[in-house]
Amino acid sequence: MSKKKKLLMLLGCALCLGLASCKNDNQTSQEATTKVYKKLNSEIDRVSPISNGKIIVEIDNKYGIQDLDGKIIENIEYDKIIRVLENCYYLEKAGMGVIKNIVNNKVVEVNEVGKISEEYLKIMYNNKVGVVDKDLNWVIPMEYDYLEFNKEYITVVKDGKIDLYDINMKKIDLKGAEKVLLGIGNYLYNVKDNKLGIMTPNGDVLVEPKYNNFLRLNEKDVVIGYKGNEKYLINLSKKIEELVDYDSFGEEGAGLILTLKDNKLGYINDIGEEIIPNKYEGAFKADSESEYLQVKEDGKWKLIHKDGKLYKELPYNDIGENKDEYTLVLLNDKFGYMDKNGDEKITPQYLSATSFEQGYAIVGIESGFGIINKKNEIVIPMIYDDIYIQSGYVYVTMDNKKGLLDLSGNEILPVAYDDLGAIDGNVLFYKKANESGYMEIGK
């Protein structure tokens, strides 16, 4: 392609790269008007989305915080600023970092910070770790050697002793367990004599400690347990612990698990029974929204039923995952689309393409990038150097200038801006020549 910026879409399977795509958020076609909402200091290069009337501003690679009226909250002197919680910001200067609440002006020194939830932060400093709330009050003192968290629990370690908290910082009695680690879903891994088992937070042991390691196959209840050279499929909901003989495993999807043995792919169900033998060189994770599996055998892609029977051979060189009811396909270096039944919907004709999301896909030809709908109608002409969809609007770039369109192709802002930010509500940042500010997008 003649354009400098290219959307290179690499199709893949379980043994290859995944299919790339663009993110389309809440896409709706809408006509809009614009007006300047607030002008800012013309020296400002970039700003963050608005948060509680505050913005992070950048001038000459230095950062500060101000409100929309230009009142300085933090001087533009920092090397990095990141909003980590409501009213809480990470500020870094000369290699030193702090978390500051800009409402109560509390400050906590940090070497590392992690977001546990919208209410709590993990704080690490001088090789110790603890937890603060959004007002920067300590809820778990910074005296622990290690802290790990997931969506359900937090474990902290001090002098080899482990304590467990729920996500609301309530301490949980470990019921005599020697040691626990965060496990799959709502479960914990209990440790005894350097072996792993699985237990509930109430202390009920579901799997005795005998495994060297666990591999999660979903986020709820299915793992592979490794014991010496043996592998066991463990389904906690169905109380299954089944010896299985495969080299590796993929994620569970629609009750099926992709397996690899002797460099060939197949499927087992979620209780360890072989459903489709390992004979394919390519395959995708099972999709609950499709009655077929996408597999590759002897260099050819096929759709098969979930019991292994052939449904349809496909003529394409490569295919992607089914997304938004369409699958991206490649034939003779041209991209097109089929539906989940393998019926061709858009003849391969594009040099680059993304998967469909909410009815739209970005495609490219020699002249540039544009957008099509599922009828292969050109919604945005293929003339742009770069293009993406966000919050129901289309951001386009041509000759290093940016513009904004709606999803019907109507121009909202001409391709004349040096920078356009993300739309927050109905307001976005703009920079054009010697003017910076916020533009209000009205419907």
Coordinates of C-alpha atoms in Angstrom, one line a residue, residues 2-314:
S2 CA 1.1 3.5 -0.7
K3 CA 0.1 4.9 2.7
K4 CA 2.7 5.1 5.5
K5 CA 0.2 3.7 8.1
K6 CA -1.1 0.3 7.4
L7 CA -3.6 -1.9 9.2
L8 CA -1.9 -5.3 8.9
M9 CA -4.3 -8.0 9.7
L10 CA -2.7 -11.4 10.4
L11 CA -5.1 -14.3 10.5
G12 CA -4.3 -17.0 12.9
C13 CA -5.3 -20.1 14.8
A14 CA -4.4 -21.8 18.0
L15 CA -0.8 -22.2 16.8
C16 CA -0.6 -18.8 15.1
L17 CA -1.1 -15.1 15.8
G18 CA -4.7 -14.1 16.8
L19 CA -6.8 -12.0 14.5
A20 CA -6.3 -8.2 15.1
S21 CA -9.3 -5.9 15.3
C22 CA -10.3 -2.3 16.1
K23 CA -12.4 -1.4 19.0
N24 CA -15.8 0.2 18.2
D25 CA -17.6 1.6 21.2
N26 CA -21.3 2.2 21.3
Q27 CA -21.6 2.9 17.6
T28 CA -24.6 4.9 16.6
S29 CA -25.1 7.0 13.5
Q30 CA -25.8 10.6 14.5
E31 CA -25.6 14.1 13.0
A32 CA -23.8 16.5 15.2
T33 CA -23.0 20.2 15.6
T34 CA -19.9 21.7 17.3
K35 CA -19.0 24.7 19.3
V36 CA -16.0 25.7 21.3
Y37 CA -16.7 24.7 24.9
K38 CA -13.6 26.1 26.6
K39 CA -10.3 27.5 25.2
L40 CA -7.1 26.6 27.0
N41 CA -3.5 27.8 27.0
S42 CA -2.4 27.6 23.4
E43 CA 0.9 26.1 24.5
I44 CA -0.8 22.9 25.7
D45 CA 0.2 20.0 23.5
R46 CA -2.2 17.3 24.8
V47 CA -4.7 16.8 27.6
S48 CA -6.4 13.8 29.3
P49 CA -10.2 13.2 29.3
I50 CA -12.0 15.3 31.9
S51 CA -12.4 13.7 35.3
N52 CA -14.4 15.6 37.9
G53 CA -13.7 18.9 36.1
K54 CA -9.9 18.2 36.2
I55 CA -7.5 17.5 33.3
I56 CA -3.9 16.3 33.0
V57 CA -2.1 18.7 30.6
E58 CA 1.2 18.2 28.7
I59 CA 3.5 21.0 27.6
D60 CA 6.9 20.2 26.1
N61 CA 6.9 16.6 27.6
K62 CA 6.1 17.9 31.1
Y63 CA 2.8 17.3 32.9
G64 CA 0.5 19.0 35.3
I65 CA -3.1 19.1 36.5
Q66 CA -5.6 22.0 36.1
D67 CA -9.3 22.6 36.0
L68 CA -11.2 23.7 32.9
D69 CA -10.9 27.4 33.9
G70 CA -7.1 27.1 33.8
K71 CA -6.6 27.0 37.6
I72 CA -3.3 25.2 38.3
I73 CA -3.8 22.2 40.7
E74 CA -0.3 20.7 40.1
N75 CA 2.4 22.6 38.4
I76 CA 3.4 21.5 34.9
E77 CA 6.7 20.1 36.1
Y78 CA 6.3 16.3 36.3
D79 CA 7.7 13.6 34.1
K80 CA 4.6 11.5 34.4
I81 CA 1.1 11.8 35.8
I82 CA -1.5 9.1 35.8
R83 CA -5.0 9.2 37.3
V84 CA -5.3 6.0 39.4
L85 CA -8.5 6.6 41.3
E86 CA -11.1 9.3 41.6
N87 CA -9.2 12.3 42.8
C88 CA -6.0 10.3 43.2
Y89 CA -3.0 10.7 40.9
Y90 CA 0.4 9.2 40.5
L91 CA 3.0 12.0 40.2
E92 CA 6.6 11.3 39.1
K93 CA 9.5 13.7 39.0
A94 CA 13.2 12.9 38.8
G95 CA 12.5 9.2 39.3
M96 CA 10.6 9.7 42.6
G97 CA 6.9 8.8 42.7
V98 CA 4.0 9.7 45.0
I99 CA 0.2 9.1 45.0
K100 CA -1.7 12.4 45.8
N101 CA -5.3 12.9 46.6
I102 CA -5.9 16.4 45.1
V103 CA -9.0 17.0 47.3
N104 CA -7.6 16.3 50.8
N105 CA -3.9 16.8 49.7
K106 CA -2.7 13.6 51.3
V107 CA 0.4 12.2 49.8
V108 CA 1.9 8.7 49.9
E109 CA 5.4 7.8 48.7
V110 CA 5.5 4.9 46.3
N111 CA 7.8 2.8 44.2
E112 CA 5.0 0.9 42.6
V113 CA 1.2 1.1 42.6
G114 CA -1.6 -1.3 41.6
K115 CA -5.3 -0.7 41.3
I116 CA -7.2 -3.3 43.3
S117 CA -10.7 -1.7 42.7
E118 CA -12.3 1.7 42.5
E119 CA -11.9 1.9 46.3
Y120 CA -8.4 0.6 47.0
L121 CA -4.8 0.8 45.8
K122 CA -1.9 -1.6 46.4
I123 CA 1.1 0.5 47.5
M124 CA 4.7 -0.7 47.4
Y125 CA 7.6 1.3 48.9
N126 CA 11.1 0.3 50.1
N127 CA 10.3 -3.4 49.6
K128 CA 7.2 -3.3 51.7
V129 CA 3.6 -3.4 50.6
G130 CA 0.1 -2.4 51.9
V131 CA -3.3 -1.1 50.9
V132 CA -4.8 2.4 51.0
D133 CA -8.4 3.6 50.3
K134 CA -9.3 6.4 47.9
D135 CA -8.8 8.9 50.6
L136 CA -5.2 7.5 51.1
N137 CA -6.0 6.1 54.5
W138 CA -4.2 2.8 55.3
V139 CA -6.5 -0.2 55.5
I140 CA -3.8 -2.8 55.4
P141 CA -0.6 -1.3 56.9
M142 CA 2.6 -1.2 54.7
E143 CA 4.5 -3.8 56.6
Y144 CA 4.0 -6.9 54.4
D145 CA 6.6 -8.5 52.2
Y146 CA 4.2 -9.5 49.4
L147 CA 0.7 -8.8 48.3
E148 CA -1.4 -10.5 45.6
F149 CA -5.0 -9.8 44.6
N150 CA -7.7 -10.9 42.2
K151 CA -11.4 -10.0 41.8
E152 CA -12.4 -11.8 45.0
Y153 CA -9.5 -11.9 47.5
I154 CA -6.2 -10.3 48.7
T155 CA -3.4 -12.3 50.2
V156 CA -0.6 -10.7 52.1
V157 CA 2.6 -12.3 53.4
K158 CA 4.8 -11.2 56.4
D159 CA 7.7 -13.3 57.7
G160 CA 6.3 -16.3 55.9
K161 CA 2.8 -16.0 57.4
I162 CA -0.1 -15.5 55.0
D163 CA -3.3 -13.5 55.8
L164 CA -6.4 -13.5 53.5
Y165 CA -8.8 -10.6 53.0
D166 CA -11.9 -10.3 50.9
I167 CA -12.2 -7.5 48.3
N168 CA -13.8 -5.2 51.0
M169 CA -10.8 -5.6 53.2
K170 CA -12.5 -8.0 55.7
K171 CA -10.0 -10.5 57.1
I172 CA -10.9 -14.2 56.5
D173 CA -10.0 -17.0 58.9
L174 CA -8.0 -19.6 56.9
K175 CA -9.5 -22.5 59.0
G176 CA -6.1 -24.0 59.8
A177 CA -4.7 -24.1 56.3
E178 CA -0.9 -24.0 56.3
K179 CA -0.6 -21.6 53.4
V180 CA -3.0 -20.4 50.6
L181 CA -2.6 -18.8 47.2
L182 CA -5.2 -17.1 45.1
G183 CA -6.8 -19.7 42.9
I184 CA -9.4 -19.9 40.1
G185 CA -12.7 -18.1 40.4
N186 CA -13.9 -18.1 44.1
Y187 CA -11.5 -20.9 45.1
L188 CA -8.1 -20.9 46.8
Y189 CA -5.0 -23.0 46.3
N190 CA -4.0 -24.6 49.6
V191 CA -0.3 -25.5 50.0
K192 CA 1.1 -28.3 52.1
D193 CA 4.6 -29.8 51.8
N194 CA 5.1 -27.7 48.7
K195 CA 2.1 -29.4 46.9
L196 CA -1.0 -27.6 45.8
G197 CA -4.6 -28.4 46.4
I198 CA -7.9 -26.5 46.0
M199 CA -10.2 -25.3 48.8
T200 CA -13.1 -22.9 49.5
P201 CA -12.6 -19.8 51.7
N202 CA -14.6 -21.7 54.3
G203 CA -11.9 -24.3 54.6
D204 CA -13.6 -27.1 52.6
V205 CA -10.9 -29.1 50.8
L206 CA -12.1 -30.0 47.3
V207 CA -8.7 -31.3 45.9
E208 CA -6.0 -32.6 48.3
P209 CA -2.6 -31.0 48.0
K210 CA -0.7 -33.3 45.6
Y211 CA -0.1 -31.2 42.5
N212 CA 3.0 -29.3 41.4
N213 CA 1.1 -26.6 39.5
F214 CA -2.3 -25.7 38.1
L215 CA -3.2 -24.3 34.6
R216 CA -6.5 -22.4 34.4
L217 CA -8.7 -23.3 31.4
N218 CA -11.5 -20.8 32.3
E219 CA -12.1 -18.2 34.9
K220 CA -14.6 -20.3 36.9
D221 CA -14.0 -23.9 37.6
V222 CA -11.7 -25.9 35.2
V223 CA -8.0 -26.4 35.6
I224 CA -5.3 -28.8 34.6
G225 CA -3.3 -30.2 37.6
Y226 CA 0.3 -31.2 37.0
K227 CA 1.6 -34.1 39.1
G228 CA 5.0 -35.3 38.0
N229 CA 4.6 -36.3 34.3
E230 CA 0.9 -36.7 34.7
K231 CA -1.8 -34.2 33.9
Y232 CA -5.3 -34.2 35.3
L233 CA -8.4 -32.3 34.2
I234 CA -10.1 -31.0 37.2
N235 CA -13.7 -29.7 37.0
L236 CA -14.6 -28.3 40.4
S237 CA -18.3 -27.8 39.6
K238 CA -18.8 -31.3 38.3
K239 CA -16.4 -32.8 40.9
I240 CA -14.2 -34.4 38.2
E241 CA -10.5 -35.3 38.5
E242 CA -9.6 -37.1 35.3
L243 CA -6.2 -38.2 34.0
V244 CA -5.6 -36.8 30.5
D245 CA -2.7 -37.5 28.0
Y246 CA -2.1 -34.3 26.0
D247 CA 0.9 -32.0 25.5
S248 CA -0.9 -28.8 26.1
F249 CA -4.4 -27.2 26.5
G250 CA -6.3 -24.2 25.3
E251 CA -9.1 -22.2 27.0
E252 CA -12.4 -23.9 27.6
G253 CA -15.2 -22.6 25.4
A254 CA -18.8 -23.9 25.0
G255 CA -17.8 -26.9 27.1
L256 CA -14.9 -27.9 24.8
I257 CA -11.2 -27.6 25.3
L258 CA -8.6 -27.4 22.6
T259 CA -5.8 -29.9 23.0
L260 CA -2.4 -30.4 21.4
K261 CA -0.7 -33.8 21.0
D262 CA 2.2 -34.6 18.7
N263 CA 1.7 -31.2 17.1
K264 CA -1.9 -31.9 16.1
L265 CA -5.0 -30.3 17.5
G266 CA -8.2 -31.8 18.8
Y267 CA -10.9 -31.3 21.4
I268 CA -12.0 -32.8 24.7
N269 CA -15.1 -31.9 26.8
D270 CA -14.9 -30.3 30.2
I271 CA -14.9 -33.6 32.0
G272 CA -11.9 -34.9 30.0
E273 CA -13.6 -37.1 27.4
E274 CA -12.1 -36.9 23.9
I275 CA -14.7 -35.5 21.4
I276 CA -12.5 -34.9 18.4
P277 CA -9.2 -36.7 17.9
N278 CA -5.9 -34.7 17.5
K279 CA -5.5 -34.6 13.7
Y280 CA -5.7 -30.9 12.7
E281 CA -2.9 -28.4 12.1
G282 CA -5.1 -25.4 12.9
A283 CA -8.1 -24.9 15.1
F284 CA -10.0 -22.2 17.0
K285 CA -11.5 -22.1 20.5
A286 CA -15.1 -23.4 20.4
D287 CA -17.7 -20.6 20.1
S288 CA -20.9 -20.9 22.0
E289 CA -22.7 -18.8 19.3
S290 CA -21.8 -21.2 16.5
E291 CA -22.7 -24.8 16.0
Y292 CA -19.5 -25.4 14.1
L293 CA -15.8 -25.6 14.8
Q294 CA -13.2 -24.0 12.5
V295 CA -10.3 -26.5 11.8
K296 CA -7.5 -26.9 9.3
E297 CA -6.6 -30.2 7.8
D298 CA -4.1 -31.0 5.0
G299 CA -3.7 -27.2 4.4
K300 CA -7.5 -26.6 4.0
W301 CA -9.9 -24.9 6.3
K302 CA -13.2 -26.6 7.2
L303 CA -16.2 -26.2 9.3
I304 CA -17.1 -29.3 11.3
H305 CA -19.9 -30.2 13.7
K306 CA -19.0 -30.3 17.3
D307 CA -19.1 -34.1 17.1
G308 CA -16.4 -34.0 14.5
K309 CA -18.5 -34.6 11.4
L310 CA -17.6 -32.5 8.3
Y311 CA -20.1 -29.7 7.5
K312 CA -18.3 -27.7 4.8
E313 CA -14.9 -27.3 3.2
L314 CA -13.8 -23.6 2.8

